[in-house]
C-alpha positions as semicolon CSV with decimal commas, in nm:
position;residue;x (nm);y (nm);z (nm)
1;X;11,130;6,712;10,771
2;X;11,309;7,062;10,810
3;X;11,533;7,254;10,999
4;X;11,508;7,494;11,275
5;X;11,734;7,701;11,412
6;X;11,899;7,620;11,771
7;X;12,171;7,644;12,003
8;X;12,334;7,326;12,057
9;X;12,385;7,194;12,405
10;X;12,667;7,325;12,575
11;X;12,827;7,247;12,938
12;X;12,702;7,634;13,033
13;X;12,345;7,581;12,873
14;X;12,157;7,348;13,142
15;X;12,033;7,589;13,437
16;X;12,198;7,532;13,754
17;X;12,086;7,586;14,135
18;X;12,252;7,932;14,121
19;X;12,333;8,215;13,895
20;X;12,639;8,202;13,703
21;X;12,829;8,380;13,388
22;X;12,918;8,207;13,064
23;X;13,167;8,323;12,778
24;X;13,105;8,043;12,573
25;X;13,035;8,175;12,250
26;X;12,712;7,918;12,180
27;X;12,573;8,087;12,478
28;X;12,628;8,472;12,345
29;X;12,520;8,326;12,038
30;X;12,179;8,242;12,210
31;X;12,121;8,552;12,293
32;X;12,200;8,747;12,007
33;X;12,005;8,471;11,828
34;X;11,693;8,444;12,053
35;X;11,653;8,841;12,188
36;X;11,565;8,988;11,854
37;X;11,477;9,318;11,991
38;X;11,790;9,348;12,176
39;X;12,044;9,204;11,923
40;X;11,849;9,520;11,643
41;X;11,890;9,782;11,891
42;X;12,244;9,972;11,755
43;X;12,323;10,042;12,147
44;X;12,216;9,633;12,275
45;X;11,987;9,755;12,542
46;X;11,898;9,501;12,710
47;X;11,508;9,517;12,641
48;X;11,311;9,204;12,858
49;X;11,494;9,270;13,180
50;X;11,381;9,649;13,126
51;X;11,021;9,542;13,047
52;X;11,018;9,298;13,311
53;X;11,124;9,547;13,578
54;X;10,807;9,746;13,459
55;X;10,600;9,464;13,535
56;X;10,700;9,414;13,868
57;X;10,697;9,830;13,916
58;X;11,081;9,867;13,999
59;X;11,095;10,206;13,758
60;X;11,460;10,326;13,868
61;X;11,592;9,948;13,809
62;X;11,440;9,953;13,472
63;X;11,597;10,338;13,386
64;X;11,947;10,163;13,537
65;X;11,910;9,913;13,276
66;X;11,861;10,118;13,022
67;X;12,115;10,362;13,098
68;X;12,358;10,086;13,071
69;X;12,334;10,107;12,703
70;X;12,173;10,411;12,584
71;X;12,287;10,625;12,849
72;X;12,017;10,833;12,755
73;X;11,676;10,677;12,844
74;X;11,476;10,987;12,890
75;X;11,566;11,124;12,539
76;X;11,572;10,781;12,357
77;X;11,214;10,674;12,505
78;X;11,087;10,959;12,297
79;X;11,275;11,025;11,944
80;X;11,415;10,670;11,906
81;X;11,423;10,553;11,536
82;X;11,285;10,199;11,718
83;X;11,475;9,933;11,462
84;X;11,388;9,697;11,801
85;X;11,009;9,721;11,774
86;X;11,075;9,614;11,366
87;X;11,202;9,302;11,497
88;X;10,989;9,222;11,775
89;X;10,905;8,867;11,784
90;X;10,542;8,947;11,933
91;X;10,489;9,155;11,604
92;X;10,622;8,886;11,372
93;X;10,298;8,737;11,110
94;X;10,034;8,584;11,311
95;X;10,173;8,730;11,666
96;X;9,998;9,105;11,621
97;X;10,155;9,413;11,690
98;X;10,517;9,473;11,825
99;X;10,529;9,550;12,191
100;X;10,574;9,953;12,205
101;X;10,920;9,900;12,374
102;X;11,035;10,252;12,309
103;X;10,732;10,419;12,504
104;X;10,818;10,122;12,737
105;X;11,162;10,336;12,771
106;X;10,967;10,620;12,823
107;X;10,763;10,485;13,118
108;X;11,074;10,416;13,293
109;X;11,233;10,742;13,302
110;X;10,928;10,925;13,325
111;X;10,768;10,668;13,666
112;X;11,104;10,647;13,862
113;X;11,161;10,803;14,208
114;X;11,191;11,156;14,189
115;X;11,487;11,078;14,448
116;X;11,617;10,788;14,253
117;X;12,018;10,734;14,291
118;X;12,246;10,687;13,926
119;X;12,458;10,381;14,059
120;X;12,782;10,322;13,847
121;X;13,095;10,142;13,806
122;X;13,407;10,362;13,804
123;X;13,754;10,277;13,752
124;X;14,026;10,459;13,907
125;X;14,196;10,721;13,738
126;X;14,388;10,620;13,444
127;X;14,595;10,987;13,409
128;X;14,512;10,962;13,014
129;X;14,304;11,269;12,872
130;X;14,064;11,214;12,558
131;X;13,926;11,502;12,395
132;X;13,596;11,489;12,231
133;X;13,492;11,714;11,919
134;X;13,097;11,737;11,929
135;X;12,866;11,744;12,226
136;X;12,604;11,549;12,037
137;X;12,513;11,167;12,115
138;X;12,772;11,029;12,008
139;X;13,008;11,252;12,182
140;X;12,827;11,256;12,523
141;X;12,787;10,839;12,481
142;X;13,159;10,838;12,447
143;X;13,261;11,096;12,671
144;X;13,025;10,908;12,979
145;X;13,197;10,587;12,897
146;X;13,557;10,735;12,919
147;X;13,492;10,880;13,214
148;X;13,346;10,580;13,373
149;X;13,701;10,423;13,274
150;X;13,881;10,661;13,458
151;X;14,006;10,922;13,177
152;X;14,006;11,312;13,195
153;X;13,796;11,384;12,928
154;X;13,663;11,716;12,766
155;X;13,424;11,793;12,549
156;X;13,465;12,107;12,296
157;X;13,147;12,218;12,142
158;X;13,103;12,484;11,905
159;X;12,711;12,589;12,040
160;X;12,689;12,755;12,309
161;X;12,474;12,389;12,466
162;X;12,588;12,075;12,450
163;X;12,344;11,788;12,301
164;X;12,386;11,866;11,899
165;X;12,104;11,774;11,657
166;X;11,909;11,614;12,017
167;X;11,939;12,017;12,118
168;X;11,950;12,236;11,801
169;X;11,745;11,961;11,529
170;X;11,495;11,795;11,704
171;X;11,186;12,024;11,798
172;X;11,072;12,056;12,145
173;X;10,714;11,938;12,106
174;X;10,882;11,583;12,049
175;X;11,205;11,640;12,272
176;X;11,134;11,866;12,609
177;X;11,459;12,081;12,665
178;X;11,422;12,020;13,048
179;X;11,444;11,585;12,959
180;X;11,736;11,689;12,760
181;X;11,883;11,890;13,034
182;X;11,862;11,631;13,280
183;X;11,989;11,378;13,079
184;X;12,279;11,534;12,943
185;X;12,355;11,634;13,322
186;X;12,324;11,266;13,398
187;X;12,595;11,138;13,138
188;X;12,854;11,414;13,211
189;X;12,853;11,482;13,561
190;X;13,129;11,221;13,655
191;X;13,396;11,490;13,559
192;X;13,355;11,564;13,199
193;X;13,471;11,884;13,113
194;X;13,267;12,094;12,924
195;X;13,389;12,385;12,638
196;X;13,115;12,512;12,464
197;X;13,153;12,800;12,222
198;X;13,483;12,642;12,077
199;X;13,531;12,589;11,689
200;X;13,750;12,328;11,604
201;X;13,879;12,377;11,274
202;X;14,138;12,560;11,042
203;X;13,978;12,890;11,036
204;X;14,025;13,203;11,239
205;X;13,985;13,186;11,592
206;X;13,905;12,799;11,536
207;X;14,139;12,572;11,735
208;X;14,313;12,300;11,534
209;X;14,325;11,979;11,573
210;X;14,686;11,949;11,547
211;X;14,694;12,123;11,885
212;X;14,414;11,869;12,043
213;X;14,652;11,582;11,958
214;X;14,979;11,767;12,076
215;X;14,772;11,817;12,428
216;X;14,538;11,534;12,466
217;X;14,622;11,144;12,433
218;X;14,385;11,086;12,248
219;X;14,097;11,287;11,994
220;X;13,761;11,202;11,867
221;X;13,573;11,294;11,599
222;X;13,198;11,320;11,650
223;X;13,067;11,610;11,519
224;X;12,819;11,483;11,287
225;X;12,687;11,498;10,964
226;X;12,513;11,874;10,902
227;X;12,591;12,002;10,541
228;X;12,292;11,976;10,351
229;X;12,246;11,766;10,026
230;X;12,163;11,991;9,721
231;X;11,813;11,922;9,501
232;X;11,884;11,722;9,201
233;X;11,756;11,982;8,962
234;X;11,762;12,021;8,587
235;X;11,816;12,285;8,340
236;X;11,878;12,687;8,465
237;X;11,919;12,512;8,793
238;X;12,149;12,246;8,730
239;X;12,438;12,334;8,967
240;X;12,285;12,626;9,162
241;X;12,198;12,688;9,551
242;X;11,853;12,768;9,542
243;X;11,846;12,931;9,868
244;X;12,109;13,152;9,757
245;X;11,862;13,230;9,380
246;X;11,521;13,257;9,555
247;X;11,355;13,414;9,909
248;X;11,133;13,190;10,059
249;X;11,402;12,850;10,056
250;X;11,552;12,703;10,314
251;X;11,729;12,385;10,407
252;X;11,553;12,165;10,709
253;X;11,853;12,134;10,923
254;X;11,921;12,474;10,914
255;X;11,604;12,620;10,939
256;X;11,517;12,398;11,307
257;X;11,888;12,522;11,383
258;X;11,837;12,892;11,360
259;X;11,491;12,822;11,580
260;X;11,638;12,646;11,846
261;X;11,953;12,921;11,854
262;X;11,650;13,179;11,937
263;X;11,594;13,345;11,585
264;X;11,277;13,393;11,475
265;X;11,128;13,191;11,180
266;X;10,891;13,275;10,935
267;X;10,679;13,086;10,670
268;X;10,458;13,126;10,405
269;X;10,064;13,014;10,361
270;X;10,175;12,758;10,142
271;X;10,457;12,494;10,275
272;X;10,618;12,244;10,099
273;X;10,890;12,011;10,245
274;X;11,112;11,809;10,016
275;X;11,238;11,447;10,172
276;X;11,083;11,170;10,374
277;X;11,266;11,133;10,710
278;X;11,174;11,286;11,064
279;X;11,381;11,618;10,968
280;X;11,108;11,641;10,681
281;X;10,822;11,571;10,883
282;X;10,974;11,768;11,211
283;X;10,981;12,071;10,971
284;X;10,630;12,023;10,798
285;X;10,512;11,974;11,207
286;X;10,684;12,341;11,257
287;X;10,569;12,490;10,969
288;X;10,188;12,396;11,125
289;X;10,266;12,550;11,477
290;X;10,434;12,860;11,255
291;X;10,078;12,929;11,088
292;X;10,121;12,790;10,750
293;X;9,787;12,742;10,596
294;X;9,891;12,424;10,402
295;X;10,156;12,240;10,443
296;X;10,226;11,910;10,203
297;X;10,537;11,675;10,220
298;X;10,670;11,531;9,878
299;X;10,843;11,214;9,854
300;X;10,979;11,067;9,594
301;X;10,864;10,714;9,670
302;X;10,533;10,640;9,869
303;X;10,413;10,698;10,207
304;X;10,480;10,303;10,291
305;X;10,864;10,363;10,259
306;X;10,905;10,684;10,444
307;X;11,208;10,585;10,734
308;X;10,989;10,705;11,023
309;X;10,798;10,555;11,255
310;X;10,455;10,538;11,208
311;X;10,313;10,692;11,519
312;X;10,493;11,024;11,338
313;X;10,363;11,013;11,016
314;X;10,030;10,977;11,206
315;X;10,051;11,292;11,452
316;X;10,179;11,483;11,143
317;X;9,860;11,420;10,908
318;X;9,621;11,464;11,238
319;X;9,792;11,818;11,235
320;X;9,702;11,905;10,861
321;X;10,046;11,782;10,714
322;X;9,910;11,602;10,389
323;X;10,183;11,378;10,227
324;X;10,219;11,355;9,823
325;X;10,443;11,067;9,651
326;X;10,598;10,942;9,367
327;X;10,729;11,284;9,258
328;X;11,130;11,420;9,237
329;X;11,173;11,851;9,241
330;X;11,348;11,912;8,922
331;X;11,275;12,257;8,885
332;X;11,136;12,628;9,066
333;X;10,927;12,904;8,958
334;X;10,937;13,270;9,063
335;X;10,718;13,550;9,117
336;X;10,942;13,802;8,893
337;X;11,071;13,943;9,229
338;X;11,298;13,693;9,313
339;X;11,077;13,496;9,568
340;X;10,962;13,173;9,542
341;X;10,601;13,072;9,348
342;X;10,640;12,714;9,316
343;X;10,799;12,401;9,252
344;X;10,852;12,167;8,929
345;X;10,801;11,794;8,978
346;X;10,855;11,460;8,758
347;X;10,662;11,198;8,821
348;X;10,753;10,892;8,909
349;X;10,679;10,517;8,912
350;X;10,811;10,233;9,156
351;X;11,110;10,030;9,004
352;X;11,293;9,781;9,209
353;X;11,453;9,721;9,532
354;X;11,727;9,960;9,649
355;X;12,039;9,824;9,896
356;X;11,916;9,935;10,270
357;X;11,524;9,804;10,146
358;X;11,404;10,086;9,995
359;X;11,207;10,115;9,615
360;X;11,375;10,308;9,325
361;X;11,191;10,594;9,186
362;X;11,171;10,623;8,800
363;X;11,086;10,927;8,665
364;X;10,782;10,921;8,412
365;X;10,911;11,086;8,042
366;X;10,679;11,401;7,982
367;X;10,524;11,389;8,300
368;X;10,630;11,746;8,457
369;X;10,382;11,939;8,685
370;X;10,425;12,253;8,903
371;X;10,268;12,290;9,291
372;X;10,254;12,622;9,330
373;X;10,413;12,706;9,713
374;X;10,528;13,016;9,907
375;X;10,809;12,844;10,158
376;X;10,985;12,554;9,995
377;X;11,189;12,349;10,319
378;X;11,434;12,157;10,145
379;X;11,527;11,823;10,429
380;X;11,679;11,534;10,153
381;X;11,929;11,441;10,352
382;X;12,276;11,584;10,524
383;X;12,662;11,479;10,394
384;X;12,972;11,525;10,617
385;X;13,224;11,808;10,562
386;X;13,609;11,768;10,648
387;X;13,793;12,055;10,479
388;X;13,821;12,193;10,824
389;X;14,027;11,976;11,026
390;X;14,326;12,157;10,851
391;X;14,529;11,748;10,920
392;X;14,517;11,504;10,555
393;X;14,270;11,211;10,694
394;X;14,189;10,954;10,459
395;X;13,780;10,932;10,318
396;X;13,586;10,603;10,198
397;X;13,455;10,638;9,904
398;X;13,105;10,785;10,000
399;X;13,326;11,075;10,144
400;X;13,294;10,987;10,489
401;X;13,569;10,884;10,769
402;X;13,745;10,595;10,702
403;X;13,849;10,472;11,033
404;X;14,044;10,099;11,149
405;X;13,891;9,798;11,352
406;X;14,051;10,002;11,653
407;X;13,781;10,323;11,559
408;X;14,092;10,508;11,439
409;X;14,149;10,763;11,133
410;X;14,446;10,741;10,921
411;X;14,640;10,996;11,177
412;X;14,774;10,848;11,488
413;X;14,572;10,889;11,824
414;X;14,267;11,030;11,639
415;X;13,954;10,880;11,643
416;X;13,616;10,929;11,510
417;X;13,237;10,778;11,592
418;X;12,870;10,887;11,493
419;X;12,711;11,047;11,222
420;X;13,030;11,176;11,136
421;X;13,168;10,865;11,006
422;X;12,885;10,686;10,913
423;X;12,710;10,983;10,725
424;X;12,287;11,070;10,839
425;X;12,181;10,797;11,037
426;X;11,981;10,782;11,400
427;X;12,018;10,899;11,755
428;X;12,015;10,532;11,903
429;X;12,295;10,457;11,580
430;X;12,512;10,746;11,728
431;X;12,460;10,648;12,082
432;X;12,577;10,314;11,994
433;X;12,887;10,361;11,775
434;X;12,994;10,630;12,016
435;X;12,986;10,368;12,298
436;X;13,194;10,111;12,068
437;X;13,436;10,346;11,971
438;X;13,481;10,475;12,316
439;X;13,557;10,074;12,445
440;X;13,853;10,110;12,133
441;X;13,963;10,436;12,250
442;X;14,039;10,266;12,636
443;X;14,203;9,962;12,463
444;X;14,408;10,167;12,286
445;X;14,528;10,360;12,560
446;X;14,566;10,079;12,816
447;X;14,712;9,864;12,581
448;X;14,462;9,608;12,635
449;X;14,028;9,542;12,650
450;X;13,935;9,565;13,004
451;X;13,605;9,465;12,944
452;X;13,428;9,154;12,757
453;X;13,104;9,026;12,688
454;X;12,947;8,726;12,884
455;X;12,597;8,558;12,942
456;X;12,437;8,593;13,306
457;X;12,263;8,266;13,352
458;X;12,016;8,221;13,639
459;X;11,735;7,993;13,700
460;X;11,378;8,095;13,725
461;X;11,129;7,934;13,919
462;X;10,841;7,903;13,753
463;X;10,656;8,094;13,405
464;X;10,684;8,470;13,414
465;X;10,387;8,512;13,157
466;X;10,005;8,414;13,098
467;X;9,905;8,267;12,779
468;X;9,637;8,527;12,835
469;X;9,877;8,789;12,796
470;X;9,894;8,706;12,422
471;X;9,572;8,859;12,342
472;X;9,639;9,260;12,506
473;X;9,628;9,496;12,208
474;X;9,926;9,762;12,170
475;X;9,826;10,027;12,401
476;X;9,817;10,389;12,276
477;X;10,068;10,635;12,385
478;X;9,807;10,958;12,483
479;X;9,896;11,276;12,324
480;X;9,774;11,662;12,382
481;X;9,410;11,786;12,261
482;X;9,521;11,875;11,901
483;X;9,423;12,237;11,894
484;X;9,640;12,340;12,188
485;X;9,928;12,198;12,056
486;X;9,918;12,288;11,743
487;X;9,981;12,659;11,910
488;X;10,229;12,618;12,062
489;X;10,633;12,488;11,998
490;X;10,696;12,382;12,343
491;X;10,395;12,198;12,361
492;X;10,501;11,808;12,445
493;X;10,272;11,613;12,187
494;X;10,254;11,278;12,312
495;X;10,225;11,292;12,708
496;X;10,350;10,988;12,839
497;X;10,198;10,633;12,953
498;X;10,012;10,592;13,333
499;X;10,143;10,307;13,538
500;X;9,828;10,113;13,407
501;X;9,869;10,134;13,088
502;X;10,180;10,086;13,056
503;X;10,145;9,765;13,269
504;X;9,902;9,658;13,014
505;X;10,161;9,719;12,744
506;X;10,474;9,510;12,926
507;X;10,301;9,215;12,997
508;X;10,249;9,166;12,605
509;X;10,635;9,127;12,618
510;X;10,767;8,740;12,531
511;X;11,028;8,794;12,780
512;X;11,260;8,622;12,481
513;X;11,555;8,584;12,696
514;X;11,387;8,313;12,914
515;X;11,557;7,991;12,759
516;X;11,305;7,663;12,836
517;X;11,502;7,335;12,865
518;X;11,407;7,055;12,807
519;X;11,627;6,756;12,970
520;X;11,631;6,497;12,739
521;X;11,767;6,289;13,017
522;X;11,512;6,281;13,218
523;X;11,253;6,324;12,979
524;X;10,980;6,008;12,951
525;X;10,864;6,141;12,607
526;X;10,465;6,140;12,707
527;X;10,364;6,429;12,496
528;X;10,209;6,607;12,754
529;X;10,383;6,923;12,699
530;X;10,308;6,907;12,255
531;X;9,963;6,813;12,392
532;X;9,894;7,115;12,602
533;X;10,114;7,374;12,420
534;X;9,917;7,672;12,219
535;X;10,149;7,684;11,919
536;X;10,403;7,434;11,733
537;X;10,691;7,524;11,961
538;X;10,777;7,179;12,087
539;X;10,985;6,984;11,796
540;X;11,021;6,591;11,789
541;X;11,390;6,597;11,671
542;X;11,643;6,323;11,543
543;X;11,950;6,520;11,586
544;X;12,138;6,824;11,543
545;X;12,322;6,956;11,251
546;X;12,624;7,162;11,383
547;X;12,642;7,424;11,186
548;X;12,870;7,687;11,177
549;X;13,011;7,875;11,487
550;X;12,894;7,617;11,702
551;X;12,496;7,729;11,649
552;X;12,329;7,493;11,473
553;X;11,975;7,346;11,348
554;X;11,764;7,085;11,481
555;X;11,640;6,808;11,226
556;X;11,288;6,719;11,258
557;X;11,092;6,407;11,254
558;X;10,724;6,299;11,281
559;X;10,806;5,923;11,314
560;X;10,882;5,855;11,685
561;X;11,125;5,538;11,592
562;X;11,365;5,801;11,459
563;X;11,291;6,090;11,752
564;X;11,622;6,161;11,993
565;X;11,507;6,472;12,175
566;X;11,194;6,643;12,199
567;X;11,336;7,063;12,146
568;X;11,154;7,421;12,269
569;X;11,191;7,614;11,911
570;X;11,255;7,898;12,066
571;X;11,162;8,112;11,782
572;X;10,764;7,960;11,837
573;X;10,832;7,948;12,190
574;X;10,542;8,225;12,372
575;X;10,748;8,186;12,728
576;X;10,360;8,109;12,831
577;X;10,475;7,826;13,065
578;X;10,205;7,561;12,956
579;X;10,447;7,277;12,920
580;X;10,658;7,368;13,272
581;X;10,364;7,263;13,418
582;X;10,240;6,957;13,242
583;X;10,562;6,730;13,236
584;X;10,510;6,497;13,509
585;X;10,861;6,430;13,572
586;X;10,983;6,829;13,612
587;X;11,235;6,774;13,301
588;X;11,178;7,132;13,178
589;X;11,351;7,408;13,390
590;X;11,337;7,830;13,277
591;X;11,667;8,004;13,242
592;X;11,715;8,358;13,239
593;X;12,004;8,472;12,955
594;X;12,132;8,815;12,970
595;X;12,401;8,962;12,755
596;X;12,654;9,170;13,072
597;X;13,028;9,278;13,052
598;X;13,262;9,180;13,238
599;X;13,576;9,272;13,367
600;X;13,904;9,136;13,198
């Protein structure tokens, strides 16, 4: 006997003749519970109905769905960290590989009507103005969902181009400018005021943000995390910049920066990055198209525990990037001239577990090498910086924003979101937060939360999926020949999926927010749907435990004296449809549960 997850039977659960919308919480606890992918991704997009919209060809339906979390599709279908493909259910042991929902994403933006229409629900004008600090995605996320709620808002940006780290970090051969454009375009163009070329700050010609709360109703914060984090090295260079001691140094964020503001970079034959994240391997990638001769990554862990996705790692060793672990910089050489001749490493073992799932590196007594290098790109990681804001906020203790359950700082009316409070973190993470905090912002001017969460619940007539659909293997995302673009910056690397393949690629999808019922009711108990299913994803059951929060587990039994229900384990459940049509008495019915809002 033992215990499976489930949500307990409530008045909303069984599937009626029509659609209808829930708020009971077992039935948002369903979702969140049963949609893995979707309850992962930071913004909640809402991932089956996207993937099943692919299916059935209806691209702009599938970009609307998207848009009505990430508000960036375009962008997010090809830099996205993917924490939803981590948690796929069809990649969990024994299932194969996760479905490739971010190129999924992709396929939607890039295979919708050249003519399609951005449908949207506005609110009428409120008469409250928000200002928004940063034009990156957090700021943009936030600024579309203001306006959408009827706010003047405006957007001060100290580039001269909105987007942030999506514009000035993130090179073009991963993120086309003209997807950007569009995009950006897309989220602001319901009346969001744009000021680029504006410092906010406490220096000289900067505007304060003393003033932005005397004019606005209400400010927020969102302009990332950019300063970079220093090398941890020992002895002469305990303490010092080296960028400032040696030519040939640079930091990662700056140095894709200063390229994407138009000024020219140079490198050495020999390239080594420090850090293992996408600004590490973005640079090495650079460094490649720049004409470095070799170019080598060094991480302090191994190559298993580097937080990118794989497909990255993979396009940057097919360019010549070769990757080198277990080592920590703790020193430089020079030339006598005062450039750069190589680097001093430790070396390191694996020790334990780290919080966030990452291994500790132990350095190795005695164990100190040099690689000699001519460029050393230095991409460990960025901190926040708030000696500018020139108003007394209060910091956590990691130096970041400390802001309220309401998304607000310390000082009255002023708000913060992204990167900026949270520290480094992902595109999809910023997107996200900046939507939340933007919902708190509109509560907190309207005095109450216009919008709430619900369940759609509709009945579906018959299985969506083939058991046959189990056995497609990930399809490959097609990239450009390697030697052209390894030539070129703007060259896009991976080219996007054909209606075909990507076809191939969304029917693999469970389609986990299909609920099957069975009606225990009606149900004879004849076996016919444990005889006929493909896994063990029909339970004999001899009650419930509640549980907390009203989501509790199912108690199983093998002796049939004792069995009350026979349960779908929706955690084994394939959505394949096998037992809908073997019961002889049409107890099981198909349910369609989808997370919307509301209005209040």
């Amino acid at each position: 006997m033992r215990a499976e997850a489930v949500r307990p039977p409530a008045a909303a659960s069984v599937p009626e003749a029509r659609s209808f919308t829930s708020d009971d919480p077992r039935d948002i606890a369903w979702v969140r519970q049963n949609v893995p992918c979707q309850a992962t991704c930071p913004a909640g997009t809402n991932v089956p109905a996207y993937i099943r919209d692919i299916i059935e060809e209806r691209y702009g339906h599938s970009y609307e769905i998207n848009r009505e979390a990430n508000v960036l599709p375009g962008v997010l279908g090809r830099i996205c960290s993917r924490p939803c493909e981590s948690a796929c259910r069809h990649g969990w042991p024994g299932n194969g590989d996760p479905v490739a929902i971010c190129h999924l994403k992709r396929v939607a933006a890039d295979l919708k009507d050249a003519g399609h229409r951005i449908t949207e629900k506005l609110y009428a004008p409120s008469g409250k103005r928000v200002a928004i600090v940063g034009g990156g995605p957090a700021g943009v996320a936030a600024a579309h969902d203001l306006s959408l709620f009827g706010h003047d808002v405006v957007i001060v940006e100290r580039e001269e181009r909105p987007g942030g780290m999506l514009r000035y970090g993130i090179p073009e051969f991963r993120l086309p400018r003209q997807v950007l454009d569009v995009e950006l375009h897309n989220a602001l163009r319901l009346g969001v005021q744009l000021r680029t070329g504006v410092a906010v700050g406490s220096g000289a010609g900067e505007m304060p943000v003393s003033e932005l709360l005397k004019g606005y109703d209400a400010v927020l914060l969102a302009t990332g995390c950019a300063a970079p984090v220093a090398l941890p090295l020992r002895g002469e260079w305990q303490g010092k910049d080296p960028a400032q001691e040696l030519q040939g140094i640079e930091y990662g964020l700056d140095f894709l920066m200063q390229m994407h503001r138009g000024q020219p970079k140079q490198v050495g034959r020999r390239v080594a990055v420090v850090g293992a994240g996408f600004t590490a391997l973005d640079c090495a990638r650079v460094a490649v198209r720049l004409g470095a001769e070799e170019v080598t990554i060094h991480i302090r862990t191994a190559e298993e525990y580097i937080p990118a996705t794989r497909e990255e790692i993979f396009e940057a060793k097919r360019e010549g990037v070769r990757i080198k672990g277990l080592r920590t910089p703790v020193g430089l050489r020079d030339d006598g001239q005062g450039r750069l001749a190589g680097i001093e490493f430790v070396q390191n073992r694996l020790g334990g577990w780290r919080t966030g799932g990452r291994r500790q590196a132990i350095a190795i007594d005695g164990s100190e090498f040099v690689e000699p290098c001519d460029t050393l790109i230095i991409a460990i990681g960025q901190q926040t910086v708030h000696d500018h804001l020139g108003v007394k906020v209060e910091l956590d203790r990691h130096g970041n924003m400390r802001i309220g359950d309401d998304g607000m700082t310390s000082v009255g009316g002023l708000f913060a979101a992204g990167d900026y409070v949270r520290g480094a973190s992902t595109v999809v993470e910023a997107v996200g937060h900046g939507r939340v905090i933007a919902r708190r912002i509109d509560t907190w001017l309207m005095g109450r939360e216009r919008r709430r969460q619900a369940v759609r619940i509709e009945p579906v007539q018959g299985p969506l999926r083939e058991r046959a659909f189990d056995f497609i293997p990930r399809q490959h995302m097609p990239t450009a020949p390697l030697g052209e673009r390894t030539r070129q910056l703007g060259r896009e690397v991976e080219t996007g999926m054909d209606r075909a393949t990507a076809l191939e690629e969304a029917r693999r999808c469970y389609l986990c927010n299909l609920r099957y019922h069975i009606d225990v009711d009606r149900c004879i108990f004849c076996r016919a749907c444990i005889d006929v299913a493909p896994r063990a994803c029909i339970k004999l059951v001899s009650g419930v435990d509640p549980g907390e929060g009203g989501v509790g587990r199912l108690v199983e039994t093998k002796e049939w004296n004792k069995v009350a229900a026979i349960w779908i384990d929706n955690n084994e459940c394939i959505r394949c449809g096998a037992c809908f049509a073997a019961c002889p008495v049409h107890c099981i019915s198909i349910s369609r549960c989808q997370l919307v809002e509301v209005d209040n």
